[in-house]
Amino acid sequence: QLQACGGGLVPAGGSLRLSCRASGTIFSINDMNWYRQAPGKQRELVAAITSGGWLNYADSVKGRFTISRDNAKNTVYLQMNSLKPEDTAVYYCNARIIQTGDRGALDAWGQGTQVTVSS
């Protein structure tokens, strides 16, 4: 349902742009989020965007990361600038999908994309 891409290896101070596209039986999408999980740590919310455009960021990424969405493409983006080694993690997209017909709501997760920032 969710396909994420855009991860990679970058030096500290560099930039990456992640994208995540939803597909399937979609009527609408409510919240779209990015999480990350570093080795040995719990998964944490990085950034969130509602269908109305309300934004929320983790304190550790404020001013460096920007979340956005293209509703026509069912896609959420995460622009990451001024990357630091501590941003190294697997990044996961998440979306609350309202499905067509009687299928109800779905809490969908992408497969994860690795971001590695070298010092």
mmCIF file with all atom_site columns, C-alpha atoms in Angstrom:
data_model
loop_
_atom_site.group_PDB
_atom_site.id
_atom_site.type_symbol
_atom_site.label_atom_id
_atom_site.label_alt_id
_atom_site.label_comp_id
_atom_site.label_asym_id
_atom_site.label_entity_id
_atom_site.label_seq_id
_atom_site.pdbx_PDB_ins_code
_atom_site.Cartn_x
_atom_site.Cartn_y
_atom_site.Cartn_z
_atom_site.occupancy
_atom_site.B_iso_or_equiv
_atom_site.pdbx_formal_charge
_atom_site.auth_seq_id
_atom_site.auth_comp_id
_atom_site.auth_asym_id
_atom_site.auth_atom_id
_atom_site.pdbx_PDB_model_num
ATOM 1   C CA . GLN A 1 1   ? 0.000   0.000  0.000  1.00 0.00 ? 1   GLN A CA 1
ATOM 2   C CA . LEU A 1 2   ? 2.916   2.361  0.727  1.00 0.00 ? 2   LEU A CA 1
ATOM 3   C CA . GLN A 1 3   ? 6.140   2.464  -1.277 1.00 0.00 ? 3   GLN A CA 1
ATOM 4   C CA . ALA A 1 4   ? 8.989   4.577  0.078  1.00 0.00 ? 4   ALA A CA 1
ATOM 5   C CA . CYS A 1 5   ? 12.161  5.559  -1.695 1.00 0.00 ? 5   CYS A CA 1
ATOM 6   C CA . GLY A 1 6   ? 14.935  8.140  -1.615 1.00 0.00 ? 6   GLY A CA 1
ATOM 7   C CA . GLY A 1 7   ? 17.253  6.924  1.107  1.00 0.00 ? 7   GLY A CA 1
ATOM 8   C CA . GLY A 1 8   ? 20.991  6.647  0.724  1.00 0.00 ? 8   GLY A CA 1
ATOM 9   C CA . LEU A 1 9   ? 24.424  7.561  2.054  1.00 0.00 ? 9   LEU A CA 1
ATOM 10  C CA . VAL A 1 10  ? 25.303  11.231 2.406  1.00 0.00 ? 10  VAL A CA 1
ATOM 11  C CA . PRO A 1 11  ? 28.004  13.196 4.235  1.00 0.00 ? 11  PRO A CA 1
ATOM 12  C CA . ALA A 1 12  ? 27.131  15.322 7.227  1.00 0.00 ? 12  ALA A CA 1
ATOM 13  C CA . GLY A 1 13  ? 25.582  18.589 6.095  1.00 0.00 ? 13  GLY A CA 1
ATOM 14  C CA . GLY A 1 14  ? 24.103  17.004 3.003  1.00 0.00 ? 14  GLY A CA 1
ATOM 15  C CA . SER A 1 15  ? 20.503  16.637 1.895  1.00 0.00 ? 15  SER A CA 1
ATOM 16  C CA . LEU A 1 16  ? 18.128  13.883 0.907  1.00 0.00 ? 16  LEU A CA 1
ATOM 17  C CA . ARG A 1 17  ? 14.508  13.804 -0.170 1.00 0.00 ? 17  ARG A CA 1
ATOM 18  C CA . LEU A 1 18  ? 12.349  10.849 0.734  1.00 0.00 ? 18  LEU A CA 1
ATOM 19  C CA . SER A 1 19  ? 9.077   10.112 -0.973 1.00 0.00 ? 19  SER A CA 1
ATOM 20  C CA . CYS A 1 20  ? 6.306   7.656  -0.215 1.00 0.00 ? 20  CYS A CA 1
ATOM 21  C CA . ARG A 1 21  ? 3.394   6.876  -2.506 1.00 0.00 ? 21  ARG A CA 1
ATOM 22  C CA . ALA A 1 22  ? 0.180   5.190  -1.469 1.00 0.00 ? 22  ALA A CA 1
ATOM 23  C CA . SER A 1 23  ? -1.655  2.912  -3.840 1.00 0.00 ? 23  SER A CA 1
ATOM 24  C CA . GLY A 1 24  ? -4.635  0.605  -3.789 1.00 0.00 ? 24  GLY A CA 1
ATOM 25  C CA . THR A 1 25  ? -8.263  1.099  -2.855 1.00 0.00 ? 25  THR A CA 1
ATOM 26  C CA . ILE A 1 26  ? -7.956  4.680  -1.647 1.00 0.00 ? 26  ILE A CA 1
ATOM 27  C CA . PHE A 1 27  ? -10.892 6.968  -1.017 1.00 0.00 ? 27  PHE A CA 1
ATOM 28  C CA . SER A 1 28  ? -8.907  9.515  0.967  1.00 0.00 ? 28  SER A CA 1
ATOM 29  C CA . ILE A 1 29  ? -5.850  9.775  3.190  1.00 0.00 ? 29  ILE A CA 1
ATOM 30  C CA . ASN A 1 30  ? -5.883  11.430 6.587  1.00 0.00 ? 30  ASN A CA 1
ATOM 31  C CA . ASP A 1 31  ? -2.578  11.829 8.448  1.00 0.00 ? 31  ASP A CA 1
ATOM 32  C CA . MET A 1 32  ? 0.680   11.041 6.663  1.00 0.00 ? 32  MET A CA 1
ATOM 33  C CA . ASN A 1 33  ? 3.755   10.594 8.807  1.00 0.00 ? 33  ASN A CA 1
ATOM 34  C CA . TRP A 1 34  ? 7.437   9.793  8.747  1.00 0.00 ? 34  TRP A CA 1
ATOM 35  C CA . TYR A 1 35  ? 9.005   7.722  11.515 1.00 0.00 ? 35  TYR A CA 1
ATOM 36  C CA . ARG A 1 36  ? 12.558  6.537  11.961 1.00 0.00 ? 36  ARG A CA 1
ATOM 37  C CA . GLN A 1 37  ? 14.290  3.832  13.912 1.00 0.00 ? 37  GLN A CA 1
ATOM 38  C CA . ALA A 1 38  ? 17.983  3.825  14.657 1.00 0.00 ? 38  ALA A CA 1
ATOM 39  C CA . PRO A 1 39  ? 19.813  0.656  15.737 1.00 0.00 ? 39  PRO A CA 1
ATOM 40  C CA . GLY A 1 40  ? 19.039  -0.176 19.343 1.00 0.00 ? 40  GLY A CA 1
ATOM 41  C CA . LYS A 1 41  ? 16.450  2.597  19.651 1.00 0.00 ? 41  LYS A CA 1
ATOM 42  C CA . GLN A 1 42  ? 12.694  2.786  19.567 1.00 0.00 ? 42  GLN A CA 1
ATOM 43  C CA . ARG A 1 43  ? 10.839  3.991  16.504 1.00 0.00 ? 43  ARG A CA 1
ATOM 44  C CA . GLU A 1 44  ? 10.142  7.713  16.789 1.00 0.00 ? 44  GLU A CA 1
ATOM 45  C CA . LEU A 1 45  ? 7.897   10.149 14.984 1.00 0.00 ? 45  LEU A CA 1
ATOM 46  C CA . VAL A 1 46  ? 9.918   12.521 12.840 1.00 0.00 ? 46  VAL A CA 1
ATOM 47  C CA . ALA A 1 47  ? 7.240   14.566 11.070 1.00 0.00 ? 47  ALA A CA 1
ATOM 48  C CA . ALA A 1 48  ? 3.507   14.541 10.472 1.00 0.00 ? 48  ALA A CA 1
ATOM 49  C CA . ILE A 1 49  ? 1.092   16.268 8.129  1.00 0.00 ? 49  ILE A CA 1
ATOM 50  C CA . THR A 1 50  ? -2.684  16.119 8.279  1.00 0.00 ? 50  THR A CA 1
ATOM 51  C CA . SER A 1 51  ? -5.053  16.245 5.327  1.00 0.00 ? 51  SER A CA 1
ATOM 52  C CA . GLY A 1 52  ? -5.643  19.882 6.189  1.00 0.00 ? 52  GLY A CA 1
ATOM 53  C CA . GLY A 1 53  ? -1.954  20.702 6.116  1.00 0.00 ? 53  GLY A CA 1
ATOM 54  C CA . TRP A 1 54  ? -1.231  20.928 9.863  1.00 0.00 ? 54  TRP A CA 1
ATOM 55  C CA . LEU A 1 55  ? 2.418   20.104 10.505 1.00 0.00 ? 55  LEU A CA 1
ATOM 56  C CA . ASN A 1 56  ? 4.284   18.609 13.426 1.00 0.00 ? 56  ASN A CA 1
ATOM 57  C CA . TYR A 1 57  ? 7.998   17.914 13.814 1.00 0.00 ? 57  TYR A CA 1
ATOM 58  C CA . ALA A 1 58  ? 10.244  16.253 16.347 1.00 0.00 ? 58  ALA A CA 1
ATOM 59  C CA . ASP A 1 59  ? 12.353  18.835 18.124 1.00 0.00 ? 59  ASP A CA 1
ATOM 60  C CA . SER A 1 60  ? 15.518  17.204 16.817 1.00 0.00 ? 60  SER A CA 1
ATOM 61  C CA . VAL A 1 61  ? 14.617  17.942 13.180 1.00 0.00 ? 61  VAL A CA 1
ATOM 62  C CA . LYS A 1 62  ? 12.861  21.303 13.412 1.00 0.00 ? 62  LYS A CA 1
ATOM 63  C CA . GLY A 1 63  ? 14.340  23.808 11.001 1.00 0.00 ? 63  GLY A CA 1
ATOM 64  C CA . ARG A 1 64  ? 16.141  21.091 9.023  1.00 0.00 ? 64  ARG A CA 1
ATOM 65  C CA . PHE A 1 65  ? 13.390  18.743 7.777  1.00 0.00 ? 65  PHE A CA 1
ATOM 66  C CA . THR A 1 66  ? 10.247  19.644 5.843  1.00 0.00 ? 66  THR A CA 1
ATOM 67  C CA . ILE A 1 67  ? 7.272   17.363 5.326  1.00 0.00 ? 67  ILE A CA 1
ATOM 68  C CA . SER A 1 68  ? 4.860   17.938 2.474  1.00 0.00 ? 68  SER A CA 1
ATOM 69  C CA . ARG A 1 69  ? 2.227   16.020 0.535  1.00 0.00 ? 69  ARG A CA 1
ATOM 70  C CA . ASP A 1 70  ? 0.713   15.904 -2.903 1.00 0.00 ? 70  ASP A CA 1
ATOM 71  C CA . ASN A 1 71  ? -2.838  14.704 -2.493 1.00 0.00 ? 71  ASN A CA 1
ATOM 72  C CA . ALA A 1 72  ? -3.361  14.249 -6.232 1.00 0.00 ? 72  ALA A CA 1
ATOM 73  C CA . LYS A 1 73  ? -0.484  11.760 -6.239 1.00 0.00 ? 73  LYS A CA 1
ATOM 74  C CA . ASN A 1 74  ? -1.218  10.218 -2.813 1.00 0.00 ? 74  ASN A CA 1
ATOM 75  C CA . THR A 1 75  ? 2.391   10.963 -1.962 1.00 0.00 ? 75  THR A CA 1
ATOM 76  C CA . VAL A 1 76  ? 4.180   12.343 1.074  1.00 0.00 ? 76  VAL A CA 1
ATOM 77  C CA . TYR A 1 77  ? 7.695   13.786 1.000  1.00 0.00 ? 77  TYR A CA 1
ATOM 78  C CA . LEU A 1 78  ? 10.384  14.468 3.564  1.00 0.00 ? 78  LEU A CA 1
ATOM 79  C CA . GLN A 1 79  ? 13.036  16.978 2.584  1.00 0.00 ? 79  GLN A CA 1
ATOM 80  C CA . MET A 1 80  ? 16.006  16.542 4.885  1.00 0.00 ? 80  MET A CA 1
ATOM 81  C CA . ASN A 1 81  ? 18.678  19.238 4.962  1.00 0.00 ? 81  ASN A CA 1
ATOM 82  C CA . SER A 1 82  ? 21.746  19.791 7.133  1.00 0.00 ? 82  SER A CA 1
ATOM 83  C CA . LEU A 1 83  ? 21.826  16.094 7.908  1.00 0.00 ? 83  LEU A CA 1
ATOM 84  C CA . LYS A 1 84  ? 23.729  14.899 10.956 1.00 0.00 ? 84  LYS A CA 1
ATOM 85  C CA . PRO A 1 85  ? 25.192  11.476 11.777 1.00 0.00 ? 85  PRO A CA 1
ATOM 86  C CA . GLU A 1 86  ? 22.505  11.098 14.452 1.00 0.00 ? 86  GLU A CA 1
ATOM 87  C CA . ASP A 1 87  ? 19.870  11.206 11.694 1.00 0.00 ? 87  ASP A CA 1
ATOM 88  C CA . THR A 1 88  ? 21.104  7.796  10.570 1.00 0.00 ? 88  THR A CA 1
ATOM 89  C CA . ALA A 1 89  ? 18.175  5.388  10.737 1.00 0.00 ? 89  ALA A CA 1
ATOM 90  C CA . VAL A 1 90  ? 15.646  3.431  8.761  1.00 0.00 ? 90  VAL A CA 1
ATOM 91  C CA . TYR A 1 91  ? 12.857  5.823  7.804  1.00 0.00 ? 91  TYR A CA 1
ATOM 92  C CA . TYR A 1 92  ? 9.289   4.572  7.544  1.00 0.00 ? 92  TYR A CA 1
ATOM 93  C CA . CYS A 1 93  ? 6.269   6.275  6.073  1.00 0.00 ? 93  CYS A CA 1
ATOM 94  C CA . ASN A 1 94  ? 2.852   5.778  7.628  1.00 0.00 ? 94  ASN A CA 1
ATOM 95  C CA . ALA A 1 95  ? -0.594  6.814  6.506  1.00 0.00 ? 95  ALA A CA 1
ATOM 96  C CA . ARG A 1 96  ? -4.177  6.533  7.681  1.00 0.00 ? 96  ARG A CA 1
ATOM 97  C CA . ILE A 1 97  ? -5.981  5.458  4.536  1.00 0.00 ? 97  ILE A CA 1
ATOM 98  C CA . ILE A 1 98  ? -9.730  5.554  4.162  1.00 0.00 ? 98  ILE A CA 1
ATOM 99  C CA . GLN A 1 99  ? -10.511 2.805  1.691  1.00 0.00 ? 99  GLN A CA 1
ATOM 100 C CA . THR A 1 100 ? -13.246 2.729  -0.895 1.00 0.00 ? 100 THR A CA 1
ATOM 101 C CA . GLY A 1 101 ? -16.493 0.840  -0.413 1.00 0.00 ? 101 GLY A CA 1
ATOM 102 C CA . ASP A 1 102 ? -16.972 -0.913 2.921  1.00 0.00 ? 102 ASP A CA 1
ATOM 103 C CA . ARG A 1 103 ? -13.302 -1.689 3.483  1.00 0.00 ? 103 ARG A CA 1
ATOM 104 C CA . GLY A 1 104 ? -12.930 0.874  6.253  1.00 0.00 ? 104 GLY A CA 1
ATOM 105 C CA . ALA A 1 105 ? -9.739  2.533  7.429  1.00 0.00 ? 105 ALA A CA 1
ATOM 106 C CA . LEU A 1 106 ? -6.220  1.158  7.103  1.00 0.00 ? 106 LEU A CA 1
ATOM 107 C CA . ASP A 1 107 ? -3.127  2.086  9.091  1.00 0.00 ? 107 ASP A CA 1
ATOM 108 C CA . ALA A 1 108 ? -0.530  1.493  6.385  1.00 0.00 ? 108 ALA A CA 1
ATOM 109 C CA . TRP A 1 109 ? 3.271   1.332  6.675  1.00 0.00 ? 109 TRP A CA 1
ATOM 110 C CA . GLY A 1 110 ? 5.957   1.516  4.051  1.00 0.00 ? 110 GLY A CA 1
ATOM 111 C CA . GLN A 1 111 ? 8.825   -0.943 3.904  1.00 0.00 ? 111 GLN A CA 1
ATOM 112 C CA . GLY A 1 112 ? 11.443  1.452  5.258  1.00 0.00 ? 112 GLY A CA 1
ATOM 113 C CA . THR A 1 113 ? 14.339  3.161  3.542  1.00 0.00 ? 113 THR A CA 1
ATOM 114 C CA . GLN A 1 114 ? 17.846  3.431  4.991  1.00 0.00 ? 114 GLN A CA 1
ATOM 115 C CA . VAL A 1 115 ? 19.374  6.848  5.543  1.00 0.00 ? 115 VAL A CA 1
ATOM 116 C CA . THR A 1 116 ? 23.041  6.897  6.526  1.00 0.00 ? 116 THR A CA 1
ATOM 117 C CA . VAL A 1 117 ? 24.887  10.120 7.322  1.00 0.00 ? 117 VAL A CA 1
ATOM 118 C CA . SER A 1 118 ? 28.645  9.886  7.507  1.00 0.00 ? 118 SER A CA 1
ATOM 119 C CA . SER A 1 119 ? 30.691  12.132 9.771  1.00 0.00 ? 119 SER A CA 1
#
